[in-house]
mmCIF file of C-alpha atoms in Angstrom:
data_model
loop_
_atom_site.group_PDB
_atom_site.id
_atom_site.type_symbol
_atom_site.label_atom_id
_atom_site.label_comp_id
_atom_site.label_asym_id
_atom_site.label_seq_id
_atom_site.Cartn_x
_atom_site.Cartn_y
_atom_site.Cartn_z
ATOM 1 C CA MET A 1 4.774 -7.611 173.479
ATOM 2 C CA ARG A 2 3.045 -6.149 170.326
ATOM 3 C CA ILE A 3 3.261 -5.941 166.778
ATOM 4 C CA VAL A 4 4.770 -2.736 165.819
ATOM 5 C CA ALA A 5 3.449 -1.584 162.644
ATOM 6 C CA GLY A 6 0.775 -1.909 159.670
ATOM 7 C CA SER A 7 -2.895 -3.490 159.768
ATOM 8 C CA ALA A 8 -2.243 -5.225 163.178
ATOM 9 C CA ARG A 9 -0.440 -2.248 164.636
ATOM 10 C CA GLY A 10 -0.526 -2.569 168.954
ATOM 11 C CA ARG A 11 -1.950 -6.194 168.382
ATOM 12 C CA ARG A 12 -0.489 -8.045 171.871
ATOM 13 C CA LEU A 13 1.354 -10.827 170.895
ATOM 14 C CA ALA A 14 1.095 -14.110 173.477
ATOM 15 C CA THR A 15 4.326 -15.253 174.672
ATOM 16 C CA PRO A 16 4.770 -18.633 177.323
ATOM 17 C CA LYS A 17 6.291 -17.887 180.826
ATOM 18 C CA PRO A 18 9.858 -18.869 180.884
ATOM 19 C CA GLN A 19 11.159 -21.792 182.108
ATOM 20 C CA VAL A 20 14.703 -21.589 183.161
ATOM 21 C CA LYS A 21 16.951 -24.342 183.953
ATOM 22 C CA ARG A 22 20.501 -23.789 186.024
ATOM 23 C CA GLY A 23 22.998 -24.830 183.315
ATOM 24 C CA ARG A 24 21.352 -24.454 180.532
ATOM 25 C CA LYS A 25 21.789 -22.080 177.622
ATOM 26 C CA ALA A 26 18.864 -19.636 176.579
ATOM 27 C CA GLY A 27 17.114 -21.584 173.748
ATOM 28 C CA ARG A 28 14.066 -22.503 172.030
ATOM 29 C CA GLY A 29 13.010 -25.459 173.913
ATOM 30 C CA ASP A 30 13.245 -29.177 174.119
ATOM 31 C CA GLY A 31 10.285 -30.121 171.996
ATOM 32 C CA ASN A 32 8.312 -29.795 174.861
ATOM 33 C CA HIS A 33 8.360 -26.214 176.439
ATOM 34 C CA PHE A 34 10.983 -23.516 175.877
ATOM 35 C CA ASP A 35 13.678 -23.185 178.501
ATOM 36 C CA GLU A 36 13.799 -19.762 178.008
ATOM 37 C CA VAL A 37 12.030 -17.521 176.112
ATOM 38 C CA ARG A 38 13.719 -15.176 173.462
ATOM 39 C CA PRO A 39 11.438 -13.676 171.102
ATOM 40 C CA THR A 40 12.528 -10.434 168.780
ATOM 41 C CA SER A 41 11.739 -7.486 170.780
ATOM 42 C CA GLU A 42 9.997 -4.815 169.312
ATOM 43 C CA ARG A 43 13.153 -2.256 169.037
ATOM 44 C CA VAL A 44 15.105 -5.016 166.926
ATOM 45 C CA ARG A 45 11.743 -5.814 164.726
ATOM 46 C CA GLU A 46 11.450 -2.041 163.876
ATOM 47 C CA ALA A 47 15.039 -2.219 162.810
ATOM 48 C CA VAL A 48 14.665 -4.878 160.884
ATOM 49 C CA PHE A 49 11.233 -4.027 159.066
ATOM 50 C CA ASN A 50 12.615 -0.050 158.499
ATOM 51 C CA ALA A 51 15.630 -1.991 156.398
ATOM 52 C CA LEU A 52 13.253 -4.347 154.495
ATOM 53 C CA HIS A 53 10.757 -1.313 153.538
ATOM 54 C CA SER A 54 13.667 0.406 152.216
ATOM 55 C CA ARG A 55 14.334 -2.361 150.379
ATOM 56 C CA ASP A 56 10.805 -2.905 148.887
ATOM 57 C CA ALA A 57 11.137 -6.293 150.158
ATOM 58 C CA VAL A 58 7.715 -7.038 152.522
ATOM 59 C CA VAL A 59 4.755 -5.991 150.511
ATOM 60 C CA GLY A 60 3.545 -9.295 148.592
ATOM 61 C CA ALA A 61 6.255 -11.253 149.638
ATOM 62 C CA ARG A 62 6.235 -14.655 150.225
ATOM 63 C CA VAL A 63 7.889 -14.988 153.627
ATOM 64 C CA LEU A 64 9.271 -17.966 155.631
ATOM 65 C CA ASP A 65 9.700 -17.741 159.457
ATOM 66 C CA LEU A 66 11.450 -20.520 160.192
ATOM 67 C CA PHE A 67 12.542 -21.061 163.691
ATOM 68 C CA ALA A 68 9.181 -19.198 164.488
ATOM 69 C CA GLY A 69 8.993 -18.949 167.969
ATOM 70 C CA THR A 70 6.044 -16.538 169.262
ATOM 71 C CA GLY A 71 5.606 -16.052 165.229
ATOM 72 C CA ALA A 72 6.392 -12.116 165.898
ATOM 73 C CA LEU A 73 8.821 -11.683 162.865
ATOM 74 C CA GLY A 74 6.391 -13.311 160.648
ATOM 75 C CA ILE A 75 3.309 -11.850 161.945
ATOM 76 C CA GLU A 76 5.221 -8.442 161.722
ATOM 77 C CA ALA A 77 5.681 -9.329 158.067
ATOM 78 C CA LEU A 78 1.801 -10.149 157.218
ATOM 79 C CA SER A 79 0.876 -6.917 159.065
ATOM 80 C CA ARG A 80 2.954 -4.950 156.972
ATOM 81 C CA GLY A 81 1.710 -6.601 153.806
ATOM 82 C CA ALA A 82 3.292 -9.707 152.924
ATOM 83 C CA GLY A 83 1.048 -11.848 150.701
ATOM 84 C CA HIS A 84 1.685 -15.450 152.871
ATOM 85 C CA ALA A 85 3.924 -16.619 155.837
ATOM 86 C CA THR A 86 4.880 -19.955 156.419
ATOM 87 C CA PHE A 87 5.728 -20.193 160.106
ATOM 88 C CA VAL A 88 7.981 -23.659 160.903
ATOM 89 C CA ASP A 89 9.003 -24.765 164.754
ATOM 90 C CA ARG A 90 9.375 -27.961 166.362
ATOM 91 C CA THR A 91 7.744 -27.499 169.628
ATOM 92 C CA PRO A 92 4.011 -27.693 170.032
ATOM 93 C CA VAL A 93 4.076 -24.732 172.491
ATOM 94 C CA ALA A 94 5.285 -22.765 169.693
ATOM 95 C CA VAL A 95 3.288 -23.917 166.986
ATOM 96 C CA SER A 96 0.335 -23.029 169.180
ATOM 97 C CA LEU A 97 1.454 -19.685 170.139
ATOM 98 C CA VAL A 98 2.011 -18.836 166.426
ATOM 99 C CA GLU A 99 -1.818 -20.070 165.664
ATOM 100 C CA THR A 100 -3.125 -18.218 168.593
ATOM 101 C CA ASN A 101 -1.302 -15.209 167.577
ATOM 102 C CA LEU A 102 -2.515 -15.148 163.740
ATOM 103 C CA GLU A 103 -6.017 -15.576 164.992
ATOM 104 C CA ALA A 104 -5.368 -12.595 167.518
ATOM 105 C CA CYS A 105 -4.347 -10.741 164.462
ATOM 106 C CA GLY A 106 -6.790 -11.709 161.946
ATOM 107 C CA LEU A 107 -3.775 -12.554 160.160
ATOM 108 C CA ALA A 108 -4.620 -16.813 159.736
ATOM 109 C CA ASP A 109 -6.338 -16.831 156.530
ATOM 110 C CA ARG A 110 -2.540 -15.681 154.488
ATOM 111 C CA ALA A 111 -0.274 -18.207 156.629
ATOM 112 C CA THR A 112 0.666 -21.868 157.035
ATOM 113 C CA VAL A 113 1.837 -23.129 160.366
ATOM 114 C CA VAL A 114 4.080 -26.312 160.484
ATOM 115 C CA ARG A 115 5.427 -27.997 163.407
ATOM 116 C CA ALA A 116 8.909 -29.825 162.035
ATOM 117 C CA ASP A 117 12.588 -29.285 162.483
ATOM 118 C CA GLY A 118 13.008 -25.940 160.546
ATOM 119 C CA PRO A 119 16.343 -27.053 158.545
ATOM 120 C CA ARG A 120 15.050 -30.790 157.920
ATOM 121 C CA TRP A 121 11.714 -29.631 156.862
ATOM 122 C CA LEU A 122 13.031 -26.789 154.385
ATOM 123 C CA GLY A 123 15.600 -29.486 152.938
ATOM 124 C CA ALA A 124 12.898 -31.683 151.863
ATOM 125 C CA SER A 125 10.474 -28.714 150.244
ATOM 126 C CA SER A 126 10.461 -27.752 146.965
ATOM 127 C CA ASP A 127 8.613 -24.405 147.966
ATOM 128 C CA VAL A 128 10.327 -20.812 147.529
ATOM 129 C CA TRP A 129 9.974 -17.207 149.430
ATOM 130 C CA ASP A 130 10.881 -13.917 148.203
ATOM 131 C CA LEU A 131 11.889 -13.203 152.441
ATOM 132 C CA VAL A 132 13.822 -15.612 154.496
ATOM 133 C CA LEU A 133 13.763 -14.995 158.304
ATOM 134 C CA LEU A 134 16.037 -16.701 160.406
ATOM 135 C CA ASP A 135 16.292 -16.380 164.572
ATOM 136 C CA PRO A 136 17.173 -19.743 165.859
ATOM 137 C CA PRO A 137 18.192 -20.015 169.555
ATOM 138 C CA TYR A 138 21.354 -18.267 170.351
ATOM 139 C CA GLY A 139 24.214 -20.417 170.202
ATOM 140 C CA TYR A 140 23.170 -21.812 167.135
ATOM 141 C CA GLU A 141 26.456 -23.121 165.390
ATOM 142 C CA GLU A 142 25.248 -24.788 162.050
ATOM 143 C CA TRP A 143 24.684 -21.369 159.975
ATOM 144 C CA ASP A 144 27.055 -22.651 156.779
ATOM 145 C CA ASP A 145 24.702 -25.904 156.244
ATOM 146 C CA LEU A 146 21.588 -23.892 156.703
ATOM 147 C CA LEU A 147 22.320 -21.178 154.776
ATOM 148 C CA GLU A 148 23.211 -23.418 152.224
ATOM 149 C CA VAL A 149 19.343 -24.907 152.411
ATOM 150 C CA VAL A 150 18.230 -21.514 152.400
ATOM 151 C CA SER A 151 20.004 -20.341 148.934
ATOM 152 C CA HIS A 152 17.952 -23.077 147.246
ATOM 153 C CA HIS A 153 14.707 -21.772 148.214
ATOM 154 C CA LEU A 154 14.761 -17.764 147.541
ATOM 155 C CA LEU A 155 12.670 -16.742 144.653
ATOM 156 C CA GLY A 156 14.557 -15.517 141.712
ATOM 157 C CA PRO A 157 14.095 -12.699 138.737
ATOM 158 C CA LYS A 158 10.609 -12.682 137.263
ATOM 159 C CA THR A 159 9.735 -11.110 133.224
ATOM 160 C CA LEU A 160 7.183 -8.690 133.187
ATOM 161 C CA ALA A 161 4.516 -11.483 132.399
ATOM 162 C CA GLY A 162 5.503 -13.076 135.970
ATOM 163 C CA GLU A 163 7.471 -15.736 134.485
ATOM 164 C CA PRO A 164 10.746 -16.735 136.049
ATOM 165 C CA GLY A 165 13.540 -14.663 134.754
ATOM 166 C CA ARG A 166 17.429 -15.267 134.478
ATOM 167 C CA GLY A 167 20.108 -13.310 137.025
ATOM 168 C CA ALA A 168 20.436 -13.165 140.467
ATOM 169 C CA SER A 169 18.082 -14.064 142.980
ATOM 170 C CA THR A 170 15.952 -10.942 143.956
ATOM 171 C CA GLY A 171 15.225 -12.932 147.533
ATOM 172 C CA ILE A 172 16.613 -11.587 151.198
ATOM 173 C CA VAL A 173 17.585 -13.315 154.369
ATOM 174 C CA VAL A 174 17.299 -11.943 157.711
ATOM 175 C CA VAL A 175 19.591 -13.253 159.988
ATOM 176 C CA GLU A 176 19.292 -12.661 163.939
ATOM 177 C CA SER A 177 22.121 -13.626 166.252
ATOM 178 C CA ASN A 178 24.104 -12.796 169.332
ATOM 179 C CA HIS A 179 27.396 -12.388 167.397
ATOM 180 C CA ASP A 180 28.609 -11.688 163.863
ATOM 181 C CA VAL A 181 27.607 -14.768 161.619
ATOM 182 C CA SER A 182 29.847 -15.712 158.764
ATOM 183 C CA VAL A 183 29.164 -16.323 155.908
ATOM 184 C CA GLY A 184 30.302 -18.022 152.615
ATOM 185 C CA SER A 185 31.545 -16.640 149.590
ATOM 186 C CA GLY A 186 27.883 -17.504 148.290
ATOM 187 C CA TRP A 187 26.311 -14.825 150.196
ATOM 188 C CA HIS A 188 26.777 -10.765 149.906
ATOM 189 C CA VAL A 189 26.037 -8.709 153.081
ATOM 190 C CA ASP A 190 23.943 -6.287 152.533
ATOM 191 C CA SER A 191 23.551 -4.873 155.707
ATOM 192 C CA ARG A 192 24.579 -5.597 159.417
ATOM 193 C CA ARG A 193 23.265 -3.833 162.503
ATOM 194 C CA ARG A 194 23.288 -3.837 166.241
ATOM 195 C CA ALA A 195 20.276 -3.294 168.308
ATOM 196 C CA ALA A 196 19.245 -4.366 171.765
ATOM 197 C CA GLY A 197 22.152 -6.724 171.839
ATOM 198 C CA THR A 198 20.799 -8.534 168.730
ATOM 199 C CA VAL A 199 22.991 -8.624 165.309
ATOM 200 C CA VAL A 200 20.808 -8.388 162.697
ATOM 201 C CA THR A 201 22.217 -9.146 159.133
ATOM 202 C CA LEU A 202 20.644 -9.049 155.594
ATOM 203 C CA LEU A 203 21.717 -11.166 153.359
ATOM 204 C CA ARG A 204 21.232 -11.866 149.465
ATOM 205 C CA PRO A 205 22.780 -14.654 147.248
ATOM 206 C CA VAL A 206 25.737 -13.645 144.970
ATOM 207 C CA PRO A 207 25.161 -14.350 141.353
ATOM 208 C CA GLY A 208 26.333 -17.283 139.745
ATOM 209 C CA PRO A 209 27.616 -17.978 136.328
ATOM 210 C CA ASP A 210 25.253 -17.925 133.732
#
């Protein structure tokens, strides 16, 4: 698996060997190892970032890769010019892989890696981001709660002087799943496409009342 484009184009990413247990669904692990690795494929990443590029959503962006896994999504964003990326995953294997891959791509100086349960960590965080990447294990069912938390951590518009402005958030959320994810009335589905068996949805928050 390689980085598709940007400064680290062609760099190979380290991935763990799958450890599949009979009767268990694919996921990101039990805290000690991955039961089955499902990193975002090059084809899917290319589709995601082509869509983001057309919206001028990557260069200079503050990025959150909440279910980081190997870090492929966040590292792709950094390679394409994102200003900084925060990677969060609860497994030590994933954290080690992300750190290894960042070093191999020469991007560690623009990244923060956190070992934690992603949704819980985000709920306690005071940070905000331009771009949030969500690729939880297939079968994840807590989308309503997760998106509610995410909605409070997207950067809003800025004035020409760089100060916070008024109006709708300019942030974008990328959702990857094996099925169409239903979202609440607080979200606008900017695009939805299927690639290599994965549904990729781009969301923007609906402006609230002034």
